[in-house]
mmCIF file with all atom_site columns, C-alpha atoms in Angstrom:
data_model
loop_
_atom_site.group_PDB
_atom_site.id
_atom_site.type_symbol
_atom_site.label_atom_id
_atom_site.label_alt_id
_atom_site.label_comp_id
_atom_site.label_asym_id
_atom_site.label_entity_id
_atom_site.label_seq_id
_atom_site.pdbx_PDB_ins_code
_atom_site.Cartn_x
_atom_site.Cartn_y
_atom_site.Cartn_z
_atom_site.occupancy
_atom_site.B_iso_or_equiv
_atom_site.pdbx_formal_charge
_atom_site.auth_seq_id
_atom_site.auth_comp_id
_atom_site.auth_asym_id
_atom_site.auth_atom_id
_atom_site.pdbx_PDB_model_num
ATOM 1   C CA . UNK A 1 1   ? -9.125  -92.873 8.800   1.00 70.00 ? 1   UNK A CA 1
ATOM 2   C CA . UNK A 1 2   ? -11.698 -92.052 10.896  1.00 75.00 ? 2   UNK A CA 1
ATOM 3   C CA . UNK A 1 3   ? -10.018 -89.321 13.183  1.00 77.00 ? 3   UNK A CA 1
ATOM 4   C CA . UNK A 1 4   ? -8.470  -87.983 9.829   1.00 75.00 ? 4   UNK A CA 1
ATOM 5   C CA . UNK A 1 5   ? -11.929 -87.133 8.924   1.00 79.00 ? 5   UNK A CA 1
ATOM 6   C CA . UNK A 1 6   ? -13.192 -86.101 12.015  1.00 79.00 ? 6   UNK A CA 1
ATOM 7   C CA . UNK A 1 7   ? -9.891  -83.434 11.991  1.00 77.00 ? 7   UNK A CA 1
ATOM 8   C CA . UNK A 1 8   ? -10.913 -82.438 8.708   1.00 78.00 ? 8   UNK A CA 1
ATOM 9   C CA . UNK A 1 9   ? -15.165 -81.996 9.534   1.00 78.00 ? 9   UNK A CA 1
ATOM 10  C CA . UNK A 1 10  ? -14.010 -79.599 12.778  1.00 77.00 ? 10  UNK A CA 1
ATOM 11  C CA . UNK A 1 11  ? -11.319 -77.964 10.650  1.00 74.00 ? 11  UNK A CA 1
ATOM 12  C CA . UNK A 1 12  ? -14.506 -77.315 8.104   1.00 74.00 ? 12  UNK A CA 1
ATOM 13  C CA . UNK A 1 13  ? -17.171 -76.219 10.903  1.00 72.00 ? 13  UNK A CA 1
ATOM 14  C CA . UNK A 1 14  ? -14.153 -73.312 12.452  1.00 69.00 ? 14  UNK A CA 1
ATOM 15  C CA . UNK A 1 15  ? -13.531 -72.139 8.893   1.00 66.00 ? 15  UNK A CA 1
ATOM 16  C CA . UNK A 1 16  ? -17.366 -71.228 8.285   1.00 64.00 ? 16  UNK A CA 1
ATOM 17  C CA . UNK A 1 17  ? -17.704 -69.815 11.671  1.00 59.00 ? 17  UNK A CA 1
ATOM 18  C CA . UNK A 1 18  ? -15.092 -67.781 10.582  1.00 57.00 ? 18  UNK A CA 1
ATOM 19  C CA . UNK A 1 19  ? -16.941 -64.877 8.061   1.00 52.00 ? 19  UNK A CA 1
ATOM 20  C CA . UNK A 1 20  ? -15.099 -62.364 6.776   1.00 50.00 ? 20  UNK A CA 1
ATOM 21  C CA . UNK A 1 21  ? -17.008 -59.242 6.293   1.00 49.00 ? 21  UNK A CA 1
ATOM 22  C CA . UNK A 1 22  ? -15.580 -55.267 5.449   1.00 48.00 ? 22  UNK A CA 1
ATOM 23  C CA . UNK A 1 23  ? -15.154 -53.990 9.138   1.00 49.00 ? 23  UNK A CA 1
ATOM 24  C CA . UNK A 1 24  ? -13.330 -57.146 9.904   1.00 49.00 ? 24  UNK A CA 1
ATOM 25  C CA . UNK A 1 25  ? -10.005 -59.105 9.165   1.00 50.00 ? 25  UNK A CA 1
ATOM 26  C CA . UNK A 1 26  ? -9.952  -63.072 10.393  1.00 54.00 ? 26  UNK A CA 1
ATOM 27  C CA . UNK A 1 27  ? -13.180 -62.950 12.422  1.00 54.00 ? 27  UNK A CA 1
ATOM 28  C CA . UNK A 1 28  ? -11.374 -59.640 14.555  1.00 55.00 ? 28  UNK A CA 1
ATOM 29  C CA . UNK A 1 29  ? -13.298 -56.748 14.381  1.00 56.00 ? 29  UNK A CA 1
ATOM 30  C CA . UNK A 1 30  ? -11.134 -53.876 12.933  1.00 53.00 ? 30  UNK A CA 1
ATOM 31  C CA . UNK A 1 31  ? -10.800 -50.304 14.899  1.00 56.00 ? 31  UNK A CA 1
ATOM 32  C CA . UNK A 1 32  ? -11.257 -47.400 12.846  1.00 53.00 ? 32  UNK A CA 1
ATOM 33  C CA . UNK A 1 33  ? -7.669  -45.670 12.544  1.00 55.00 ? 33  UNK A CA 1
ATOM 34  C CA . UNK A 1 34  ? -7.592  -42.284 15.000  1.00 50.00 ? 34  UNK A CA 1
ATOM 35  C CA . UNK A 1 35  ? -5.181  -39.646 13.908  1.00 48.00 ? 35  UNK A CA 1
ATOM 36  C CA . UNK A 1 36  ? -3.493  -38.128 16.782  1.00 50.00 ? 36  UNK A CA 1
ATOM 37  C CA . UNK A 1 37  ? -4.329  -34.913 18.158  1.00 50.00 ? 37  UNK A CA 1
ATOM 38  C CA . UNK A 1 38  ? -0.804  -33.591 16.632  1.00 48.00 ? 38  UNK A CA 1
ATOM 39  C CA . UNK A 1 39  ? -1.931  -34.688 13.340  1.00 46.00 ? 39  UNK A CA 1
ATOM 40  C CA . UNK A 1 40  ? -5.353  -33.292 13.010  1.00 46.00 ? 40  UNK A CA 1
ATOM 41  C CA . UNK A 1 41  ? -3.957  -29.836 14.295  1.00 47.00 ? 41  UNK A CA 1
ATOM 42  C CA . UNK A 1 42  ? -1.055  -29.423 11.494  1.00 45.00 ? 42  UNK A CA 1
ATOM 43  C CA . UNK A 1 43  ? -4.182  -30.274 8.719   1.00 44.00 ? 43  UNK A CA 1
ATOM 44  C CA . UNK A 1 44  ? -5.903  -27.573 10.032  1.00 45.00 ? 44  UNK A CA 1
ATOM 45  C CA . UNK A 1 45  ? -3.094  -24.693 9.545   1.00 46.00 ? 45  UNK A CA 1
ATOM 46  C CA . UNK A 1 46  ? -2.532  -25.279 6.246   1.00 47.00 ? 46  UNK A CA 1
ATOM 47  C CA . UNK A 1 47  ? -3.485  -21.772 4.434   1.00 44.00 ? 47  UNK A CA 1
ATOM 48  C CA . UNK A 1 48  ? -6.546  -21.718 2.292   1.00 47.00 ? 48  UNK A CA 1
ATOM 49  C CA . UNK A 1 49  ? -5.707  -21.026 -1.533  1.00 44.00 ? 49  UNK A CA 1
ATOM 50  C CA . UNK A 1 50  ? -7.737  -17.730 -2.146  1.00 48.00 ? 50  UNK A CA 1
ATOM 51  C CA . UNK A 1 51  ? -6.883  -17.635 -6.070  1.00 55.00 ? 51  UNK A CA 1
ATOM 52  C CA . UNK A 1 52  ? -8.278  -20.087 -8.579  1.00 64.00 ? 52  UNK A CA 1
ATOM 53  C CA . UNK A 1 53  ? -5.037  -20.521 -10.924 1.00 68.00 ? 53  UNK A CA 1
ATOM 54  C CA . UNK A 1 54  ? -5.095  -20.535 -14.518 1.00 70.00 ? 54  UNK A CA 1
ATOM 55  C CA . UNK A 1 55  ? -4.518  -23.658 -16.926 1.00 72.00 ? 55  UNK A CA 1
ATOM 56  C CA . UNK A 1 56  ? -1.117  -22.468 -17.264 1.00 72.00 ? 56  UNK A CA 1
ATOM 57  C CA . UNK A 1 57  ? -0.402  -20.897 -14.194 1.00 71.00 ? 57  UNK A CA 1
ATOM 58  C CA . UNK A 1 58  ? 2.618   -22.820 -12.299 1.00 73.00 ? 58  UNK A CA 1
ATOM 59  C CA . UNK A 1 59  ? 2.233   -21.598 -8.483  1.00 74.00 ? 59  UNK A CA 1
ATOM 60  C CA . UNK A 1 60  ? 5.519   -22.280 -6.162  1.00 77.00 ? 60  UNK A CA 1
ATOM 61  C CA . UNK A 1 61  ? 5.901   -24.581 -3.199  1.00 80.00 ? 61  UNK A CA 1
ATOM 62  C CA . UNK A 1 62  ? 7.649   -25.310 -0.290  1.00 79.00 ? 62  UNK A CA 1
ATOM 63  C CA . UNK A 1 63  ? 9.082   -28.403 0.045   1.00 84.00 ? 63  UNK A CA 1
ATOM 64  C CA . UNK A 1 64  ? 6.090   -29.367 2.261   1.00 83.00 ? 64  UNK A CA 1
ATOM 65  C CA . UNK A 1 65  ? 4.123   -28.447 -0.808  1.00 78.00 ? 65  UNK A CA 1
ATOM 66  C CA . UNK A 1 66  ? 2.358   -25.446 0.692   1.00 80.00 ? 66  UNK A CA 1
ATOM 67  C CA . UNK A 1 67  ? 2.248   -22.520 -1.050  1.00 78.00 ? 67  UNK A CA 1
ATOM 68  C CA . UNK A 1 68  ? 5.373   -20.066 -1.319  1.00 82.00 ? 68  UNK A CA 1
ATOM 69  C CA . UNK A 1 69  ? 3.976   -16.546 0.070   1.00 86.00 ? 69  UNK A CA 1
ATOM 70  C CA . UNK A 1 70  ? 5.441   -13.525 -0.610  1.00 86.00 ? 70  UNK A CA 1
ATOM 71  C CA . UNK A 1 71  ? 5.775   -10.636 1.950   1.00 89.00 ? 71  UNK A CA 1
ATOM 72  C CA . UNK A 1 72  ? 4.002   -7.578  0.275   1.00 90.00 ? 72  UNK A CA 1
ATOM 73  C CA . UNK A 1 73  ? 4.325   -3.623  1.974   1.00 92.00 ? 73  UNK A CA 1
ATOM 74  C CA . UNK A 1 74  ? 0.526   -3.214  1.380   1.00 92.00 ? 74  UNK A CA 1
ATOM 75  C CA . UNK A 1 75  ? -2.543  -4.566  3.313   1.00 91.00 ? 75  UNK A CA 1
ATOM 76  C CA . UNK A 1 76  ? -6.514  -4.558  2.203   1.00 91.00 ? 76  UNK A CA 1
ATOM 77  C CA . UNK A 1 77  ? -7.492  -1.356  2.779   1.00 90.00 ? 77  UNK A CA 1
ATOM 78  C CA . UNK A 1 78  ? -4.659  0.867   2.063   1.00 91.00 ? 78  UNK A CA 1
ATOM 79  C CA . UNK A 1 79  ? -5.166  3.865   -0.154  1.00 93.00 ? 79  UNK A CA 1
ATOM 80  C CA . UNK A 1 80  ? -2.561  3.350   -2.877  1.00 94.00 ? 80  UNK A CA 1
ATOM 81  C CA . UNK A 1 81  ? -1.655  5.448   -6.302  1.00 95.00 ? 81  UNK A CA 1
ATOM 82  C CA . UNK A 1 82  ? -0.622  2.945   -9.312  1.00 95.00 ? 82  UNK A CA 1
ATOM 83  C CA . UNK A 1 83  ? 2.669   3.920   -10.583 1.00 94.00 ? 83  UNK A CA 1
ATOM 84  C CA . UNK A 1 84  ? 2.797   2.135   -13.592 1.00 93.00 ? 84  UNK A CA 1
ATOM 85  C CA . UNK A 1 85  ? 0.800   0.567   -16.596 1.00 90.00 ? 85  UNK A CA 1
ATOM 86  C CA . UNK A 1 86  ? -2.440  2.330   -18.229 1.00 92.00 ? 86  UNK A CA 1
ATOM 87  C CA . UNK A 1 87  ? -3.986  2.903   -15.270 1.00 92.00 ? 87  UNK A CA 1
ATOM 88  C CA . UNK A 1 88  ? -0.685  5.085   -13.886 1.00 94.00 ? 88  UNK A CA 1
ATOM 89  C CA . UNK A 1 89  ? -1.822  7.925   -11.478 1.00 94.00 ? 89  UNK A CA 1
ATOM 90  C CA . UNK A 1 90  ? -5.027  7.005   -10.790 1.00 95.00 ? 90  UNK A CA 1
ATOM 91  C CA . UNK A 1 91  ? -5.909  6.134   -6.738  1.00 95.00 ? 91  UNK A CA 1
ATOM 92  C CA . UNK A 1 92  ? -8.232  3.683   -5.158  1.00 94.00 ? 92  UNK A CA 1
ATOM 93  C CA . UNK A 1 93  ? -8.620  1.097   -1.971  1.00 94.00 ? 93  UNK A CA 1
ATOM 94  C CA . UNK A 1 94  ? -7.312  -1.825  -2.001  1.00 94.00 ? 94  UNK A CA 1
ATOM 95  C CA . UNK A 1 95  ? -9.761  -4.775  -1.734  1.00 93.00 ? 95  UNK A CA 1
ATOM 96  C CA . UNK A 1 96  ? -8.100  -8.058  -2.294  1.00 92.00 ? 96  UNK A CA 1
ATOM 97  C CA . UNK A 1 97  ? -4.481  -9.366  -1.316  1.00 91.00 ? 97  UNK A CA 1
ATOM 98  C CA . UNK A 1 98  ? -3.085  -12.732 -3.403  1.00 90.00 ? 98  UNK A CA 1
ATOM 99  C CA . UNK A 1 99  ? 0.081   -13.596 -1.446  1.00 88.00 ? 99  UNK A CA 1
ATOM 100 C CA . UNK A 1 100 ? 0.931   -16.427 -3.648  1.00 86.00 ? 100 UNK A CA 1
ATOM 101 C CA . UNK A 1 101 ? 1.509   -14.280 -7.196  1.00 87.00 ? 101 UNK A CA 1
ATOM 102 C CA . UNK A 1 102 ? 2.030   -10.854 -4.769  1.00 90.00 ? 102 UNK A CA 1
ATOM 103 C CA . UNK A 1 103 ? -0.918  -9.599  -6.941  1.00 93.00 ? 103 UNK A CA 1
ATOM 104 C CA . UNK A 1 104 ? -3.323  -7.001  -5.427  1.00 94.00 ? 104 UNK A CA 1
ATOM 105 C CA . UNK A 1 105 ? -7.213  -5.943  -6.635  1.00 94.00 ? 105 UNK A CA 1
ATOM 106 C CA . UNK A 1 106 ? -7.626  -2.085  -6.446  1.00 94.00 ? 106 UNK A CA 1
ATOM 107 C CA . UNK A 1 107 ? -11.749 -0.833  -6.508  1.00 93.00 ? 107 UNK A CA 1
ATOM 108 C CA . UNK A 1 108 ? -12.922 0.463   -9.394  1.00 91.00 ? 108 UNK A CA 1
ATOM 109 C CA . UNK A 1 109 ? -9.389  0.129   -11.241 1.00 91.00 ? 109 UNK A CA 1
ATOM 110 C CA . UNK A 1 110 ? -8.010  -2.062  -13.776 1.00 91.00 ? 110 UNK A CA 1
ATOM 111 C CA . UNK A 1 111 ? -11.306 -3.178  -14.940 1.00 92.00 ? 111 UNK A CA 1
ATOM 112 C CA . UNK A 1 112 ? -11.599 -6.375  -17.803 1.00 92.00 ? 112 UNK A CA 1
ATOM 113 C CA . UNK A 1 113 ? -14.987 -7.166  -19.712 1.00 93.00 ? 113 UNK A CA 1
ATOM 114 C CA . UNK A 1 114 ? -16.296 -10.230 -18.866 1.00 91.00 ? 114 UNK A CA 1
ATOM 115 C CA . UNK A 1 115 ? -18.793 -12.923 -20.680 1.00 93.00 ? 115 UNK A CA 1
ATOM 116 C CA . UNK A 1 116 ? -20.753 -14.785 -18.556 1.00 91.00 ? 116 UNK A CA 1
ATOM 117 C CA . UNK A 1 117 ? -23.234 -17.144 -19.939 1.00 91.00 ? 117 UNK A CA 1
ATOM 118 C CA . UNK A 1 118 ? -26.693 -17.622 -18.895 1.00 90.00 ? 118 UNK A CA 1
ATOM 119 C CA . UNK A 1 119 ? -27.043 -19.740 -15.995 1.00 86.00 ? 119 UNK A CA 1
ATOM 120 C CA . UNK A 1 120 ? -30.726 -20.461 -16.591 1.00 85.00 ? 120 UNK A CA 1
ATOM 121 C CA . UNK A 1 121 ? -33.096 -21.327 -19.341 1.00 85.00 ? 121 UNK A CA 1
ATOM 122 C CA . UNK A 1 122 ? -35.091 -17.984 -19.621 1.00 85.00 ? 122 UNK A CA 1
ATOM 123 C CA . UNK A 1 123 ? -31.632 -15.876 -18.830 1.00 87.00 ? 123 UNK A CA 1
ATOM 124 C CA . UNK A 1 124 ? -29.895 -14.058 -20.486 1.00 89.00 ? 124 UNK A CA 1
ATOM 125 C CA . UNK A 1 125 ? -25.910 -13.948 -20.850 1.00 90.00 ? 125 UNK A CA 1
ATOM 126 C CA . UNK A 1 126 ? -24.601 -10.749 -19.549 1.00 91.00 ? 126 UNK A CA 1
ATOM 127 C CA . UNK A 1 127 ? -21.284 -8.833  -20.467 1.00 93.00 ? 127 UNK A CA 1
ATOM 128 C CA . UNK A 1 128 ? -20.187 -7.728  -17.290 1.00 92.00 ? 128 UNK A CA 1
ATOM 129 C CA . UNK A 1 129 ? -17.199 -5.414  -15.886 1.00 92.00 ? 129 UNK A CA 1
ATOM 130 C CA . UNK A 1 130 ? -14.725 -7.634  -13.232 1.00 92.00 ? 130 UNK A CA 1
ATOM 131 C CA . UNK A 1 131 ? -11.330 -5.776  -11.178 1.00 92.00 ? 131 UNK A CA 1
ATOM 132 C CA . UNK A 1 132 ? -8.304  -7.710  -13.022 1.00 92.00 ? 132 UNK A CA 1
ATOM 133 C CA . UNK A 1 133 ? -5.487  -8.240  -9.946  1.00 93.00 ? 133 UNK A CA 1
ATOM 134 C CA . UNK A 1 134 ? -2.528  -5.467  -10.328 1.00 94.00 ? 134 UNK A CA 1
ATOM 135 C CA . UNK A 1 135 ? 1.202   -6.418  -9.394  1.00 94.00 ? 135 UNK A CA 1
ATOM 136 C CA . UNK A 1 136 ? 2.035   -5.245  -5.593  1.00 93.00 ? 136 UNK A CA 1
ATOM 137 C CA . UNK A 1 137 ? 5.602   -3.437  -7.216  1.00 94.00 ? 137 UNK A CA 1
ATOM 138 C CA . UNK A 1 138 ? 3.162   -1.360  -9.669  1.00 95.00 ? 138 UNK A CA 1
ATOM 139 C CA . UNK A 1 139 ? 0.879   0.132   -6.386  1.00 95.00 ? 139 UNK A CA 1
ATOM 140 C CA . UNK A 1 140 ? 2.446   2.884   -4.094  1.00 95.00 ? 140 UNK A CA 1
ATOM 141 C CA . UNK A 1 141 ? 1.266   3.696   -0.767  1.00 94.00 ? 141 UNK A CA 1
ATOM 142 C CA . UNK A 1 142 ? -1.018  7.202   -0.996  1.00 94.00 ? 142 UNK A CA 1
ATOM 143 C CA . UNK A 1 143 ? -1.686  10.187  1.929   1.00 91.00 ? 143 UNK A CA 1
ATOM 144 C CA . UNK A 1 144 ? -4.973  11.721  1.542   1.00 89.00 ? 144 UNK A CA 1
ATOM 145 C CA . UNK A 1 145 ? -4.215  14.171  3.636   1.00 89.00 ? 145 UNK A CA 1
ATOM 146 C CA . UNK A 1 146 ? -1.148  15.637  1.699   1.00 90.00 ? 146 UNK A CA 1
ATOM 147 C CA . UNK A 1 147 ? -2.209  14.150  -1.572  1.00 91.00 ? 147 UNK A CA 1
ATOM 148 C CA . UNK A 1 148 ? 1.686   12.465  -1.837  1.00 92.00 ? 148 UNK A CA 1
ATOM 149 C CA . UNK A 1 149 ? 2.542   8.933   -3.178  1.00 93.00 ? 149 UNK A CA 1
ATOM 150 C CA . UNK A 1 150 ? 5.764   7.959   -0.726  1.00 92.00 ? 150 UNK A CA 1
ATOM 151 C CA . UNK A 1 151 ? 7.776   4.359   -0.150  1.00 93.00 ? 151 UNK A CA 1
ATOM 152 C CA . UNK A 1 152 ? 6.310   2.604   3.571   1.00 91.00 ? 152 UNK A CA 1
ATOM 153 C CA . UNK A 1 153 ? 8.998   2.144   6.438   1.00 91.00 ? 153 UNK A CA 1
ATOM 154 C CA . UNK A 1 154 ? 8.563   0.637   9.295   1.00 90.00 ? 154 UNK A CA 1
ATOM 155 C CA . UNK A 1 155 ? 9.349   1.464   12.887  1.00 88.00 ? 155 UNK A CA 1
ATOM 156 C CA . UNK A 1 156 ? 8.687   0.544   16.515  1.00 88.00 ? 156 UNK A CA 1
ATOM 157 C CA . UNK A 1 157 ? 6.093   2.712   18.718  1.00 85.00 ? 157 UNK A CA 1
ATOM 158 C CA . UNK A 1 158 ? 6.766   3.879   22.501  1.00 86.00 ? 158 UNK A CA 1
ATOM 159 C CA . UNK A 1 159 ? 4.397   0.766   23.480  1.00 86.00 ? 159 UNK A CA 1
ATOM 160 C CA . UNK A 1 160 ? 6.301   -1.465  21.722  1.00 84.00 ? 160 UNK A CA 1
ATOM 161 C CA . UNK A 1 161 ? 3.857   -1.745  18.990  1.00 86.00 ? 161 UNK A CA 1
ATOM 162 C CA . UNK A 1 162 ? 5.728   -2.054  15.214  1.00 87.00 ? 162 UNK A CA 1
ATOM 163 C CA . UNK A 1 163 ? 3.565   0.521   12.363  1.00 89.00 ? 163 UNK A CA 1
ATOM 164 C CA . UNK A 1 164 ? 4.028   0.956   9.180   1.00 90.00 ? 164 UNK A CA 1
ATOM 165 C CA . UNK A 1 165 ? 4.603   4.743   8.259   1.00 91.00 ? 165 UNK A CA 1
ATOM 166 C CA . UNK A 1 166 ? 5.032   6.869   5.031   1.00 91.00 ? 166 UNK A CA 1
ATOM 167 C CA . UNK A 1 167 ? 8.646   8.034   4.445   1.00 91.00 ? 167 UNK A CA 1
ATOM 168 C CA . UNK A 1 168 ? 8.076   11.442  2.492   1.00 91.00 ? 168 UNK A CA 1
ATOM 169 C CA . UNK A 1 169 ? 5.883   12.409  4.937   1.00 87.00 ? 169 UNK A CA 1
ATOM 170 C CA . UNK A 1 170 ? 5.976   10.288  8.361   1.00 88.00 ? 170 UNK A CA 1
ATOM 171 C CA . UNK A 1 171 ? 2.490   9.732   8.191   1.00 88.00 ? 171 UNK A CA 1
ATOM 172 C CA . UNK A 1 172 ? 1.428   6.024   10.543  1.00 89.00 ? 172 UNK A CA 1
ATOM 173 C CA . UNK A 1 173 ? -0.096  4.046   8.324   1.00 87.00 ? 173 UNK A CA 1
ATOM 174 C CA . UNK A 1 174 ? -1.486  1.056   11.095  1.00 82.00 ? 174 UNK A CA 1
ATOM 175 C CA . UNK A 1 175 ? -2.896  3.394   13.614  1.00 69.00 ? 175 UNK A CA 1
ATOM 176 C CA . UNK A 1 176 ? -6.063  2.291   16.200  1.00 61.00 ? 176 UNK A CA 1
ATOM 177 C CA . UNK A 1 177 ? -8.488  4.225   13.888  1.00 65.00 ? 177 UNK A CA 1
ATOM 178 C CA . UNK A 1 178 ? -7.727  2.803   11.066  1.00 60.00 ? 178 UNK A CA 1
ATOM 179 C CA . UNK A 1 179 ? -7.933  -0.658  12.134  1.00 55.00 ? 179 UNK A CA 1
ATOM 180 C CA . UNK A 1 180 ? -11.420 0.141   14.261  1.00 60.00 ? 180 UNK A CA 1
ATOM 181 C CA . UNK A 1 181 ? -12.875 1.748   10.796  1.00 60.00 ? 181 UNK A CA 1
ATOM 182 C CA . UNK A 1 182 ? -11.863 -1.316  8.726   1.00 55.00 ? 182 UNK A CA 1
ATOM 183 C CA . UNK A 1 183 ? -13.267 -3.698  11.139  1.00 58.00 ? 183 UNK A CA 1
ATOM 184 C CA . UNK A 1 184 ? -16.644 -1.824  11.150  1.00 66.00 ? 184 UNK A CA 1
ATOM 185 C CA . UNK A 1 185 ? -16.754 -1.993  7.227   1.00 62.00 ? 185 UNK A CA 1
ATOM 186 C CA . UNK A 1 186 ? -16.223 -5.322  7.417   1.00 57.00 ? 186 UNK A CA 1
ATOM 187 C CA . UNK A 1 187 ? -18.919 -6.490  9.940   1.00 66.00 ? 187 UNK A CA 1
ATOM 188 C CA . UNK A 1 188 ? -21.354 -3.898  7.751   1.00 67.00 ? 188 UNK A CA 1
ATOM 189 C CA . UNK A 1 189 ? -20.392 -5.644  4.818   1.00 60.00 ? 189 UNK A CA 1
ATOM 190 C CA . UNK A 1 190 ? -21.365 -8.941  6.891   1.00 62.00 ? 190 UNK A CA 1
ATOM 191 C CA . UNK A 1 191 ? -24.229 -7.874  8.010   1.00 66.00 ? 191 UNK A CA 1
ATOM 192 C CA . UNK A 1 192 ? -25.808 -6.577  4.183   1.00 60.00 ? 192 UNK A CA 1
ATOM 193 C CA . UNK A 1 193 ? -24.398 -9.945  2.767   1.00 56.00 ? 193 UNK A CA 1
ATOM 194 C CA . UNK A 1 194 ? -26.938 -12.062 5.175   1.00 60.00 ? 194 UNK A CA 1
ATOM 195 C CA . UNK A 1 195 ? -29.639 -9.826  5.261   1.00 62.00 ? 195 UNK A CA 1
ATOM 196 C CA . UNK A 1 196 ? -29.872 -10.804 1.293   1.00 57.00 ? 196 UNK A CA 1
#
């Protein structure tokens, strides 16, 4: 009787010692969970979603579930003519890409009234004019130069470099100069954004 509850008195006194807190499972300190370096690289190449979807706006997947892109013949910064809807004819930059619903935003074209409430107590609420997104198939690729709307084609440069080029009039679309002019806007852009 007496080494029966001697057993049970050492059993007790290894059970207290034992203490279970949250970092730890049976008195064994738990190690936080690494991911792999493989892991942690395919999170970060998942594409941003650019485009805050409507209520009842369904938006295609992959069966990874990342979004389903669509290749579109235009890129921000073209000049492009619309060729269809109520703003047909008219001929602006292009400013915005959405890849997802191959939508584009053209400046100063296709412009929706917007409410906006106040945001603050002594603010007002402001009616305010907003770019509304224009299919890709209703925008056509534009020349300045020769003031002609034409389908893009592609083709393969000398250097081994692939442009994009107007058909009706052979016109390279992707050329150094173009790229070096967008990239300044940009950074000035940049640049006026932090400065205010």
């Amino acid at each position: 009787m007496a080494a029966a509850t001697a057993a049970m008195a050492a059993l007790q006194s290894s059970m207290t010692s034992l203490s279970l807190s949250s970092n730890s499972f049976f008195g064994q300190p738990l190690s936080p969970i690494t991911l792999s370096p493989l892991l942690s690289k395919s999170v970060e190449k998942q594409c941003p979603i650019v485009m805050k979807l409507k209520r009842w706006e369904r938006k295609k997947c992959k069966p990874n579930s990342l979004p389903l892109l669509h290749k579109m013949h235009v890129k921000v910064g073209d000049t492009v003519k619309v060729i269809s809807g109520h703003e047909k004819g008219k001929v602006g930059e292009i400013s915005q890409l959405f890849k997802h619903n191959s939508t584009v935003i053209v400046k100063e074209l296709n412009l929706k009234t917007k409410h906006v409430k106040s945001k603050e107590e002594g603010e007002p609420g402001q009616i305010i004019k907003i770019e509304g997104p224009i299919h890709s198939s209703n925008v056509m690729l534009y020349s300045k130069e020769q003031n002609v709307a034409s389908r893009v084609g592609h083709k393969v440069l000398d250097n081994g470099k692939r442009v994009r080029y107007l058909i009706k009039t052979g016109e390279i679309i992707d050329s150094a100069e173009n790229w070096k002019k967008l990239t300044e806007d940009d950074k000035k852009t940049e640049e006026v954004a932090v400065s205010t």
